[in-house]
Amino acid sequence: MKITRAEVEHVAKLARLELSEPELDTFTAQMDSILAYVEKLNALDTDGIVPTSHAVPMENAFRPDQPKDSIGVEAALANAPQHTDSFFQVPKVIE
Amino acid sequence: MEIFDLTLHELHEKLKAKELSSVEATKAMLARIEAVDGKVHAYITVTPEQALAEAEAADQRIAAGNIDLLTGIPVALKDIFVTKGIRTTCGSKILENFIPPYDGTAVAKLKERGAVIVGKLNQDEFAMGSSCESSYFGSCKNPWNLECIPGGSSGGSAAAIAAREATATLGTDTGGSIRQPASHCGIVGLKPTYGRVSRYGVIAYASSLDQVGPMTRDVKDAAIMLGAVAGHDPMDSTSVDTPVPDYLATLEAGVKGLKIGLPAQYYIEGLDPDVKRSMDEAIALYKSLGAEICEVSLPHTEYAVATYYLIATAEASSNLARYDGVRFGHRSENAKGLIDMFAKSRAEGFGDEVKRRIMLGTYALSSGYYDAYYLKAQKVRTLIMQDFLKAFESVDLLLTPVAPTPSFKIGEKLADPLQMYLSDIFTIPVNLAGTCGMSIPAGMSAAGLPIGLQLIGKPFGEETVLRAGYAFERETDWHNLRAAL
């Protein structure tokens, strides 16, 4: 086994995903077979190889620090599941 | 010939000669959608009112003598493109009611040129899939056989072209999501070099791999669409500031003297016999047109799928953290407290494949596993990239199959994610290397399903890819075939 059910449960917690009992079973089996497949990368010696995060050489892109137009409060809140005049509302955090 | 049967460049000529108006073309396309989309399900949202208003504006522009290649052309967008005032779902329940407050750059560029947007196209949820079956809004079907998948994730964009439900479309490609459905639906699909087209306003899946590209009836249309959307954008710091060539200017230059490489690792035992035959015929045709064919090696090909599923899922787990039910998207009504609201909103809003990839990516990035999985994959990515750069020292292009088999039946690979992942074996390496690739129609299987061939170019070598694709297309008839619906 590459991954246990308990580990899958832990990862789900990290990912903020509530998984049902059947989902935990299915994902444990499927992740196990996918992780067994990716093990093949260990056949390659990668000592001294520089990791690639982007395929195209990148430099930091700078621009002048000047304020620009923004979309505004009304448009920003338009898709919010719950909001007051100018705030996103969430369930109470502190008891 | 019906109006909806015209290619982009043919329709442009008719609009320019005032033989047709954009309103007529748009109405014909909307009627076509009405007639066949119940079977194909290429669209998630059709926007007839906006489209007709845009068509009227285009006609006024044409009357004023200000016509661009795209003015008045009915186009449609994968539902991953953020569109101002038009619902954008990315194929997910979590964005079922999301109405973006802005247009992405590619969309804005099409609009500036006067293109008419007729709707938003079906796709795998968050572009995660190779079959369009993970769409929350139901599977899209392959117009060539309604029991088969159109490919994915840009399945709706490919099916809409094959079913003549749009003149041209845009898709996105992270591991093959433009090229594989283009191949399965018998159309042209081009994934440009990473950085060629802005990703601003494209809902993110795996940011170091995602790229926007055209899906069209023929190669000339792809050249027009790429020219329209390519270029540097200050809103995407990964878009590259390299001049955009005139892709039409070099289209007819032919392939005489061009060196085309056949990667040994792509012509393997077990390749579908129909696919193999189509490749053999294409190779013979290129030879007869004066191209020089030779074998090359991409020795790390067999590691590409494993590398991709670590890097793409890791990036996805980070990108999809934003769907938390706070600022937009679905919020659970059954939650107790904030953390529970996050976990339940995501559980209710995401489908199986998205959950699976978030889980895999979170695991690959988690403490204790980062070096073994994510860092290892990034190092192997370097080796895969070097394979391509080395091959391109001796050849101008690579010619390969797009997919190991033609389209398959809906449901066939759903239970086994790994088998589904392996269907992208010939497209994924191109994304990892960041270079460009195009699928063009190159045959039909015995069962009557289209087969595409892939031309892979050097980074920013889209001109050569298009030119070679055009040379093939001029000598063949595959792109003119139409699915009976």
Coordinates of C-alpha atoms in Angstrom, one line a residue:
Chain A
M1 CA 0.0 0.0 0.0
K2 CA 1.3 3.4 -1.0
I3 CA -1.3 5.3 1.0
T4 CA -3.6 4.3 3.9
R5 CA -7.2 5.3 4.5
A6 CA -6.1 7.3 7.5
E7 CA -3.7 9.3 5.3
V8 CA -6.4 9.9 2.8
E9 CA -8.6 11.2 5.6
H10 CA -5.8 13.5 6.7
V11 CA -5.2 14.8 3.2
A12 CA -8.9 15.5 2.8
K13 CA -8.7 17.6 6.0
L14 CA -5.7 19.6 4.6
A15 CA -7.6 20.1 1.3
R16 CA -10.8 21.3 3.2
L17 CA -12.9 18.6 1.5
E18 CA -15.5 16.7 3.4
L19 CA -15.5 13.1 2.0
S20 CA -18.1 10.5 2.6
E21 CA -17.2 7.0 3.9
P22 CA -17.6 5.5 0.4
E23 CA -15.6 8.3 -1.2
L24 CA -12.8 7.6 1.3
D25 CA -12.7 4.0 0.3
T26 CA -12.8 4.7 -3.4
F27 CA -10.1 7.5 -3.2
T28 CA -7.8 5.3 -1.1
A29 CA -7.9 2.6 -3.7
Q30 CA -7.6 5.0 -6.7
M31 CA -4.8 7.1 -5.1
D32 CA -3.0 4.0 -4.2
S33 CA -2.9 2.8 -7.8
I34 CA -2.0 6.2 -9.2
L35 CA 0.8 6.6 -6.6
A36 CA 2.1 3.1 -7.5
Y37 CA 2.2 4.2 -11.1
V38 CA 4.1 7.5 -10.4
E39 CA 6.7 5.4 -8.5
K40 CA 8.3 4.8 -11.9
L41 CA 9.9 8.2 -11.7
N42 CA 12.2 6.8 -9.1
A43 CA 13.8 4.7 -11.8
L44 CA 15.4 7.9 -13.0
D45 CA 18.5 9.4 -11.4
T46 CA 17.8 13.1 -11.1
D47 CA 20.7 14.1 -8.8
G48 CA 22.0 17.5 -9.9
I49 CA 19.0 18.1 -12.3
V50 CA 17.6 21.6 -11.9
P51 CA 13.8 21.4 -11.3
T52 CA 11.6 23.2 -13.9
S53 CA 8.7 25.3 -12.6
H54 CA 8.1 27.1 -15.9
A55 CA 8.9 25.9 -19.4
V56 CA 9.7 29.4 -20.7
P57 CA 12.5 31.4 -19.0
M58 CA 10.8 34.0 -16.8
E59 CA 12.0 37.2 -15.2
N60 CA 10.0 39.1 -12.6
A61 CA 7.5 41.3 -14.4
F62 CA 7.6 44.8 -12.9
R63 CA 5.2 47.7 -13.5
P64 CA 5.0 51.2 -12.0
D65 CA 3.3 51.1 -8.7
Q66 CA 0.3 53.3 -9.7
P67 CA -3.3 52.8 -8.7
K68 CA -5.6 51.8 -11.5
D69 CA -9.4 51.5 -11.8
S70 CA -10.9 48.6 -9.9
I71 CA -14.2 46.8 -10.5
G72 CA -15.8 48.5 -7.4
V73 CA -17.6 47.2 -4.4
E74 CA -20.9 46.4 -6.0
A75 CA -19.5 44.3 -8.8
A76 CA -17.1 42.6 -6.4
L77 CA -19.9 41.6 -4.1
A78 CA -22.4 40.7 -6.9
N79 CA -21.5 36.9 -6.8
A80 CA -21.1 36.6 -3.0
P81 CA -23.3 33.9 -1.5
Q82 CA -23.9 36.3 1.5
H83 CA -22.9 39.9 2.0
T84 CA -23.8 43.1 3.8
D85 CA -23.3 46.6 2.4
S86 CA -19.6 46.3 1.7
F87 CA -18.5 43.0 3.3
F88 CA -18.5 39.4 2.5
Q89 CA -20.4 37.6 5.3
V90 CA -19.3 34.2 6.7
P91 CA -20.5 32.0 9.5
K92 CA -19.5 33.3 13.0
V93 CA -15.8 32.4 13.7
I94 CA -15.4 33.3 17.4
E95 CA -17.9 31.9 19.9
Chain B
M1 CA -23.9 25.0 -49.1
E2 CA -25.5 26.0 -45.8
I3 CA -24.2 29.1 -44.1
F4 CA -23.2 27.1 -41.0
D5 CA -21.0 24.9 -43.3
L6 CA -18.7 27.8 -44.2
T7 CA -15.3 28.0 -42.7
L8 CA -14.2 31.3 -41.0
H9 CA -12.2 32.5 -44.0
E10 CA -15.1 31.6 -46.4
L11 CA -17.7 33.4 -44.3
H12 CA -15.4 36.4 -44.0
E13 CA -15.2 36.6 -47.8
K14 CA -19.0 36.5 -48.1
L15 CA -19.4 39.2 -45.3
K16 CA -16.8 41.4 -47.0
A17 CA -18.5 41.0 -50.4
K18 CA -21.8 41.8 -48.7
E19 CA -23.3 38.5 -50.0
L20 CA -24.3 37.8 -46.4
S21 CA -24.8 39.8 -43.3
S22 CA -23.5 38.9 -39.8
V23 CA -27.1 38.8 -38.6
E24 CA -28.0 36.2 -41.2
A25 CA -24.9 34.2 -40.4
T26 CA -25.6 34.4 -36.7
K27 CA -29.3 33.5 -37.1
A28 CA -28.3 30.5 -39.2
M29 CA -25.8 29.4 -36.5
L30 CA -28.4 29.8 -33.7
A31 CA -30.9 27.8 -35.7
R32 CA -28.3 25.1 -36.2
I33 CA -27.6 25.0 -32.5
E34 CA -31.4 24.7 -31.9
A35 CA -31.6 21.8 -34.4
V36 CA -28.7 19.6 -33.3
D37 CA -27.5 20.5 -29.8
G38 CA -30.2 18.5 -28.1
K39 CA -28.2 15.5 -29.5
V40 CA -24.6 16.8 -29.2
H41 CA -24.8 18.9 -26.0
A42 CA -21.8 21.0 -27.0
Y43 CA -23.2 24.1 -25.3
I44 CA -23.7 24.8 -21.6
T45 CA -25.1 28.3 -22.3
V46 CA -26.3 29.8 -25.6
T47 CA -26.6 33.6 -25.8
P48 CA -28.9 34.5 -28.7
E49 CA -29.8 38.0 -27.6
Q50 CA -26.3 39.2 -27.0
A51 CA -25.2 37.4 -30.2
L52 CA -27.8 39.2 -32.3
A53 CA -26.9 42.6 -30.8
E54 CA -23.2 41.9 -31.5
A55 CA -24.1 40.8 -35.1
E56 CA -26.0 44.0 -35.7
A57 CA -23.0 46.0 -34.5
A58 CA -20.7 44.0 -36.7
D59 CA -22.9 44.7 -39.7
Q60 CA -22.8 48.4 -39.0
R61 CA -19.0 48.2 -38.8
I62 CA -18.8 46.3 -42.1
A63 CA -21.1 48.9 -43.7
A64 CA -18.7 51.5 -42.5
G65 CA -15.9 49.7 -44.3
N66 CA -14.1 48.7 -41.1
I67 CA -14.0 44.9 -41.5
D68 CA -11.5 42.7 -39.7
L69 CA -11.0 38.9 -40.5
L70 CA -13.2 38.2 -37.4
T71 CA -15.9 40.8 -37.8
G72 CA -19.3 39.3 -37.8
I73 CA -18.1 35.7 -37.4
P74 CA -20.1 33.5 -34.9
V75 CA -17.7 32.1 -32.4
A76 CA -18.1 30.2 -29.2
L77 CA -15.9 29.8 -26.1
K78 CA -15.1 26.9 -23.8
D79 CA -16.9 27.8 -20.5
I80 CA -13.5 28.2 -18.9
F81 CA -13.2 31.7 -20.4
V82 CA -14.5 34.4 -18.1
T83 CA -17.1 36.5 -19.9
K84 CA -18.6 39.8 -18.6
G85 CA -22.2 39.4 -17.8
I86 CA -22.4 35.8 -19.2
R87 CA -22.6 32.9 -16.8
T88 CA -19.2 31.1 -16.7
T89 CA -19.3 27.6 -15.0
C90 CA -16.1 25.9 -16.0
G91 CA -18.3 22.8 -16.2
S92 CA -18.7 22.8 -12.4
K93 CA -21.6 23.0 -9.9
I94 CA -19.5 25.2 -7.7
L95 CA -19.7 27.9 -10.4
E96 CA -23.2 27.1 -11.6
N97 CA -24.4 30.7 -11.0
F98 CA -21.2 32.6 -11.4
I99 CA -21.5 35.8 -13.6
P100 CA -18.1 37.3 -14.1
P101 CA -17.6 41.1 -13.8
Y102 CA -15.0 41.2 -16.6
D103 CA -13.9 39.7 -19.9
G104 CA -10.6 37.8 -20.1
T105 CA -8.0 39.1 -22.6
A106 CA -8.6 36.5 -25.3
V107 CA -12.3 37.2 -25.2
A108 CA -11.8 41.0 -25.2
K109 CA -9.5 40.6 -28.3
L110 CA -12.1 38.7 -30.2
K111 CA -14.8 41.2 -29.3
E112 CA -12.6 44.2 -30.3
R113 CA -12.3 42.6 -33.7
G114 CA -16.1 42.3 -34.0
A115 CA -16.5 38.6 -33.4
V116 CA -20.0 37.5 -32.4
I117 CA -20.1 35.2 -29.3
V118 CA -23.0 32.7 -29.6
G119 CA -22.4 30.8 -26.4
K120 CA -20.3 28.9 -23.9
L121 CA -19.2 25.4 -24.5
N122 CA -19.3 22.2 -22.5
Q123 CA -16.1 20.8 -21.0
D124 CA -14.7 18.5 -18.3
E125 CA -15.2 20.1 -14.9
F126 CA -12.3 22.6 -14.4
A127 CA -10.7 21.1 -17.6
M128 CA -9.9 17.9 -15.7
G129 CA -10.6 15.0 -18.0
S130 CA -10.1 13.5 -21.4
S131 CA -13.7 12.7 -22.3
C132 CA -16.0 15.6 -21.3
E133 CA -17.8 13.1 -19.0
S134 CA -16.9 15.0 -15.9
S135 CA -19.0 18.1 -16.8
Y136 CA -21.6 18.8 -14.2
F137 CA -24.0 19.7 -17.0
G138 CA -23.9 16.3 -18.6
S139 CA -21.6 14.6 -21.2
C140 CA -21.1 16.2 -24.5
K141 CA -21.3 13.6 -27.4
N142 CA -19.1 13.0 -30.4
P143 CA -21.0 14.2 -33.5
W144 CA -19.5 11.3 -35.5
N145 CA -21.0 8.7 -33.1
L146 CA -23.3 9.9 -30.3
E147 CA -22.4 7.0 -28.1
C148 CA -18.7 8.0 -28.1
I149 CA -16.9 10.7 -26.2
P150 CA -15.8 13.9 -28.1
G151 CA -12.6 13.9 -26.1
G152 CA -11.7 16.4 -23.5
S153 CA -11.4 18.6 -21.8
S154 CA -12.4 21.0 -24.6
G155 CA -14.9 18.5 -25.9
G156 CA -17.7 21.0 -26.4
S157 CA -15.3 23.3 -28.4
A158 CA -14.4 20.4 -30.7
A159 CA -17.9 18.9 -31.0
A160 CA -19.4 22.4 -31.8
I161 CA -17.0 22.7 -34.8
A162 CA -17.6 19.1 -36.0
A163 CA -21.4 19.6 -35.7
R164 CA -21.2 23.0 -37.4
E165 CA -22.6 24.8 -34.3
A166 CA -20.0 27.5 -34.4
T167 CA -17.6 28.8 -37.1
A168 CA -14.6 28.8 -34.8
T169 CA -14.1 28.2 -31.1
L170 CA -11.4 28.7 -28.4
G171 CA -10.3 25.9 -26.1
T172 CA -7.6 25.5 -23.5
D173 CA -4.9 22.8 -23.3
T174 CA -3.1 21.7 -20.1
G175 CA -2.2 18.1 -21.1
G176 CA -3.9 17.7 -24.5
S177 CA -7.3 19.3 -23.9
I178 CA -7.3 21.1 -27.3
R179 CA -5.5 18.5 -29.5
Q180 CA -7.1 15.3 -28.2
P181 CA -10.7 16.4 -28.7
A182 CA -9.8 18.0 -32.1
S183 CA -8.4 14.6 -33.1
H184 CA -11.5 12.7 -31.9
C185 CA -13.9 15.1 -33.7
G186 CA -12.0 15.5 -36.9
I187 CA -11.2 19.2 -36.6
V188 CA -8.1 21.4 -36.3
G189 CA -6.8 22.2 -32.8
L190 CA -3.7 24.2 -32.0
K191 CA -2.0 24.5 -28.6
P192 CA 0.4 27.4 -28.8
T193 CA 3.7 27.7 -27.0
Y194 CA 3.3 28.5 -23.3
G195 CA 3.2 32.3 -23.0
R196 CA 2.0 32.9 -26.6
V197 CA -1.6 33.7 -25.5
S198 CA -2.6 35.5 -22.3
R199 CA -4.2 33.4 -19.6
Y200 CA -5.9 36.4 -18.0
G201 CA -9.5 35.6 -17.5
V202 CA -9.0 31.9 -18.1
I203 CA -10.0 29.9 -15.0
A204 CA -6.8 28.3 -13.8
Y205 CA -6.2 24.5 -13.6
A206 CA -2.4 24.1 -13.7
S207 CA -0.8 27.5 -14.3
S208 CA 2.6 26.3 -15.6
L209 CA 0.9 24.2 -18.3
D210 CA -2.4 25.9 -19.2
Q211 CA -2.5 27.5 -22.6
V212 CA -5.3 29.0 -24.8
G213 CA -5.7 28.0 -28.4
P214 CA -8.0 27.9 -31.5
M215 CA -10.2 25.0 -32.5
T216 CA -11.4 25.4 -36.1
R217 CA -12.5 23.7 -39.3
D218 CA -9.2 24.1 -41.1
V219 CA -5.6 25.3 -40.7
K220 CA -6.1 28.7 -42.3
D221 CA -8.9 29.4 -39.7
A222 CA -6.5 28.3 -36.9
A223 CA -3.9 30.8 -38.2
I224 CA -6.5 33.6 -38.2
M225 CA -7.7 32.8 -34.7
L226 CA -4.2 32.5 -33.3
G227 CA -3.2 35.8 -34.8
A228 CA -6.2 37.4 -33.2
V229 CA -5.6 36.2 -29.6
A230 CA -1.8 35.9 -29.4
G231 CA 0.5 38.5 -27.9
H232 CA 1.9 39.9 -24.7
D233 CA -0.6 41.1 -22.0
P234 CA 0.4 43.1 -19.0
M235 CA -2.3 41.3 -17.1
D236 CA -0.5 38.0 -17.4
S237 CA 3.1 38.2 -16.3
T238 CA 3.8 34.8 -17.9
S239 CA 2.7 36.0 -21.4
V240 CA 5.8 36.5 -23.5
D241 CA 6.7 39.8 -25.2
T242 CA 7.7 38.3 -28.5
P243 CA 6.2 39.9 -31.7
V244 CA 3.2 38.0 -33.2
P245 CA 4.1 37.0 -36.8
D246 CA 1.6 37.3 -39.6
Y247 CA 0.7 33.6 -39.6
L248 CA -1.2 33.9 -42.9
A249 CA 1.8 35.3 -44.7
T250 CA 3.8 32.1 -44.5
L251 CA 1.0 29.6 -44.6
E252 CA 1.5 28.6 -48.3
A253 CA 5.3 28.3 -48.1
G254 CA 5.1 24.4 -48.3
V255 CA 7.3 21.8 -46.7
K256 CA 10.1 21.3 -49.3
G257 CA 13.3 20.9 -47.4
L258 CA 11.6 20.9 -44.0
K259 CA 13.0 18.2 -41.6
I260 CA 10.4 16.2 -39.9
G261 CA 11.3 13.9 -37.0
L262 CA 9.4 10.8 -36.0
P263 CA 10.0 10.1 -32.2
A264 CA 10.7 6.4 -31.9
Q265 CA 8.8 6.3 -28.5
Y266 CA 5.6 7.5 -30.1
Y267 CA 5.4 4.7 -32.7
I268 CA 5.1 1.8 -30.3
E269 CA 3.7 -1.7 -30.3
G270 CA 0.0 -1.6 -29.6
L271 CA -0.7 1.6 -31.4
D272 CA -4.2 1.3 -32.9
P273 CA -3.9 -0.1 -36.4
D274 CA -6.1 2.6 -37.9
V275 CA -4.0 5.3 -36.2
K276 CA -0.8 3.6 -37.4
R277 CA -2.1 3.4 -41.0
S278 CA -3.0 7.1 -40.9
M279 CA 0.4 8.1 -39.7
D280 CA 2.1 6.0 -42.4
E281 CA 0.0 7.7 -45.1
A282 CA 0.8 11.1 -43.7
I283 CA 4.5 10.4 -43.5
A284 CA 4.4 9.2 -47.2
L285 CA 2.6 12.3 -48.2
Y286 CA 5.1 14.6 -46.5
K287 CA 7.9 12.8 -48.2
S288 CA 6.2 13.2 -51.6
L289 CA 5.9 16.9 -50.9
G290 CA 9.6 17.2 -50.4
A291 CA 10.0 17.1 -46.6
E292 CA 12.9 15.1 -45.2
I293 CA 11.8 12.4 -42.7
C294 CA 14.0 11.0 -40.0
E295 CA 13.7 9.1 -36.7
V296 CA 14.5 11.0 -33.5
S297 CA 14.4 10.0 -29.8
L298 CA 12.6 11.5 -26.9
P299 CA 13.9 9.0 -24.3
H300 CA 11.9 10.2 -21.3
T301 CA 8.5 10.0 -23.0
E302 CA 7.4 7.1 -20.7
Y303 CA 7.7 9.3 -17.6
A304 CA 5.6 12.1 -18.9
V305 CA 2.2 10.9 -17.7
A306 CA 3.5 10.3 -14.1
T307 CA 5.2 13.7 -14.2
Y308 CA 2.1 15.5 -15.4
Y309 CA -0.2 14.0 -12.8
L310 CA 2.0 15.2 -10.0
I311 CA 2.7 18.7 -11.3
A312 CA -0.8 19.4 -12.7
T313 CA -2.6 18.1 -9.6
A314 CA -0.2 20.0 -7.3
E315 CA -0.9 23.2 -9.1
A316 CA -4.6 22.4 -9.2
S317 CA -4.9 21.9 -5.5
S318 CA -3.4 25.3 -5.0
N319 CA -5.5 27.1 -7.7
L320 CA -8.8 25.5 -6.6
A321 CA -8.3 26.6 -3.0
R322 CA -10.1 29.8 -3.9
Y323 CA -13.4 28.0 -4.2
D324 CA -14.3 28.3 -0.5
G325 CA -17.9 29.6 -0.7
V326 CA -17.0 33.1 0.5
R327 CA -16.6 35.5 -2.4
F328 CA -18.3 33.7 -5.2
G329 CA -19.5 30.2 -6.1
H330 CA -21.6 27.6 -4.2
R331 CA -21.9 27.8 -0.4
S332 CA -23.3 24.9 1.6
E333 CA -26.4 25.6 3.6
N334 CA -25.7 22.8 6.0
A335 CA -22.5 24.0 7.6
K336 CA -21.7 24.6 11.2
G337 CA -19.0 27.2 11.5
L338 CA -16.4 28.6 9.0
I339 CA -14.1 25.6 8.4
D340 CA -17.1 23.3 8.1
M341 CA -18.6 25.7 5.5
F342 CA -15.4 25.4 3.4
A343 CA -15.3 21.6 3.6
K344 CA -19.0 21.2 2.9
S345 CA -19.2 23.8 0.1
R346 CA -16.3 22.1 -1.7
A347 CA -17.7 18.7 -1.1
E348 CA -21.1 19.7 -2.6
G349 CA -19.6 21.8 -5.4
F350 CA -16.9 19.6 -6.8
G351 CA -17.3 16.4 -8.8
D352 CA -15.3 13.2 -8.4
E353 CA -12.5 13.9 -10.8
V354 CA -11.8 17.3 -9.4
K355 CA -11.8 16.0 -5.8
R356 CA -9.5 13.2 -6.8
R357 CA -7.0 15.7 -8.4
I358 CA -7.2 18.1 -5.4
M359 CA -6.5 15.1 -3.1
L360 CA -3.5 13.9 -5.2
G361 CA -2.1 17.4 -5.5
T362 CA -2.5 18.1 -1.8
Y363 CA -0.7 14.9 -1.0
A364 CA 2.1 15.5 -3.4
L365 CA 2.7 19.0 -1.8
S366 CA 2.2 17.9 1.8
S367 CA 4.9 17.9 4.4
G368 CA 7.1 14.8 4.1
Y369 CA 6.1 14.0 0.5
Y370 CA 7.0 17.3 -1.4
D371 CA 10.6 16.2 -2.3
A372 CA 9.6 12.6 -3.2
Y373 CA 6.7 13.6 -5.5
Y374 CA 6.5 17.3 -6.5
L375 CA 10.2 18.1 -6.6
K376 CA 11.0 14.8 -8.3
A377 CA 8.4 15.5 -11.0
Q378 CA 9.8 19.0 -11.6
K379 CA 13.2 17.5 -12.1
V380 CA 11.9 14.9 -14.6
R381 CA 10.1 17.7 -16.3
T382 CA 13.5 19.2 -17.0
L383 CA 14.7 15.9 -18.6
I384 CA 11.5 15.8 -20.8
M385 CA 12.1 19.4 -21.9
Q386 CA 15.7 18.7 -22.7
D387 CA 14.6 15.7 -24.9
F388 CA 12.6 18.1 -27.1
L389 CA 15.3 20.8 -27.3
K390 CA 17.8 18.1 -28.3
A391 CA 15.5 16.7 -31.0
F392 CA 14.9 20.2 -32.4
E393 CA 18.6 20.6 -32.9
S394 CA 18.3 18.3 -35.9
V395 CA 14.7 18.7 -37.1
D396 CA 12.1 21.5 -37.6
L397 CA 9.0 19.6 -36.6
L398 CA 7.9 16.3 -35.0
L399 CA 5.0 14.2 -36.5
T400 CA 3.2 12.0 -34.1
P401 CA -0.3 10.5 -33.4
V402 CA -2.4 12.7 -31.1
A403 CA -4.0 9.8 -29.2
P404 CA -3.2 6.1 -29.2
T405 CA -6.7 5.2 -30.3
P406 CA -9.7 6.9 -31.9
S407 CA -12.6 8.0 -29.6
F408 CA -14.0 5.5 -27.2
K409 CA -17.5 4.8 -25.8
I410 CA -19.0 7.0 -23.1
G411 CA -18.5 5.3 -19.8
E412 CA -15.7 3.0 -21.0
K413 CA -12.9 4.4 -18.9
L414 CA -14.8 6.1 -16.1
A415 CA -14.1 3.5 -13.4
D416 CA -10.3 3.5 -14.0
P417 CA -8.8 7.0 -13.8
L418 CA -5.3 5.7 -14.7
Q419 CA -6.5 4.3 -18.0
M420 CA -8.1 7.6 -18.8
Y421 CA -4.9 9.5 -17.9
L422 CA -2.9 7.2 -20.3
S423 CA -5.0 8.3 -23.2
D424 CA -3.1 11.6 -23.1
I425 CA 0.4 10.0 -23.5
F426 CA 1.3 11.7 -26.8
T427 CA 0.0 15.2 -25.9
I428 CA 1.2 15.7 -22.3
P429 CA 4.9 15.9 -23.1
V430 CA 4.3 19.0 -25.3
N431 CA 2.8 20.8 -22.3
L432 CA 5.6 19.8 -20.0
A433 CA 8.1 21.1 -22.6
G434 CA 6.0 24.3 -23.0
T435 CA 6.2 24.1 -26.8
C436 CA 3.5 24.1 -29.5
G437 CA 1.5 21.3 -31.1
M438 CA -1.4 21.1 -33.5
S439 CA -3.9 18.3 -34.3
I440 CA -5.2 18.1 -37.9
P441 CA -7.6 15.6 -39.4
A442 CA -5.6 12.8 -41.0
G443 CA -7.9 9.8 -41.4
M444 CA -10.9 7.8 -40.4
S445 CA -11.1 4.5 -38.5
A446 CA -12.8 1.4 -39.8
A447 CA -15.6 2.3 -37.4
G448 CA -16.0 5.8 -38.9
L449 CA -14.3 7.8 -36.2
P450 CA -11.8 10.6 -37.0
I451 CA -8.1 10.3 -36.5
G452 CA -5.8 13.3 -36.0
L453 CA -2.1 13.7 -36.5
Q454 CA 0.0 15.9 -34.3
L455 CA 2.6 18.3 -35.6
I456 CA 4.9 19.5 -32.8
G457 CA 7.0 22.7 -33.3
K458 CA 9.9 24.4 -31.6
P459 CA 9.0 27.0 -28.9
F460 CA 7.3 29.9 -30.8
G461 CA 7.4 27.8 -34.0
E462 CA 3.7 28.1 -34.7
E463 CA 4.4 29.5 -38.2
T464 CA 6.2 26.3 -39.2
V465 CA 3.5 24.1 -37.6
L466 CA 0.7 26.0 -39.4
R467 CA 2.6 26.0 -42.7
A468 CA 3.2 22.2 -42.5
G469 CA -0.5 21.6 -41.5
Y470 CA -1.7 23.7 -44.4
A471 CA 0.5 21.8 -46.9
F472 CA -1.0 18.5 -45.7
E473 CA -4.6 19.8 -45.7
R474 CA -4.2 21.1 -49.3
E475 CA -3.5 17.5 -50.4
T476 CA -6.1 15.7 -48.4
D477 CA -9.9 15.8 -47.9
W478 CA -10.2 14.7 -44.2
H479 CA -11.0 18.2 -43.0
N480 CA -13.9 18.5 -45.4
L481 CA -15.8 15.5 -44.1
R482 CA -18.9 16.3 -42.1
A483 CA -20.6 14.1 -39.5
A484 CA -24.1 13.1 -40.4
L485 CA -26.4 14.4 -37.7

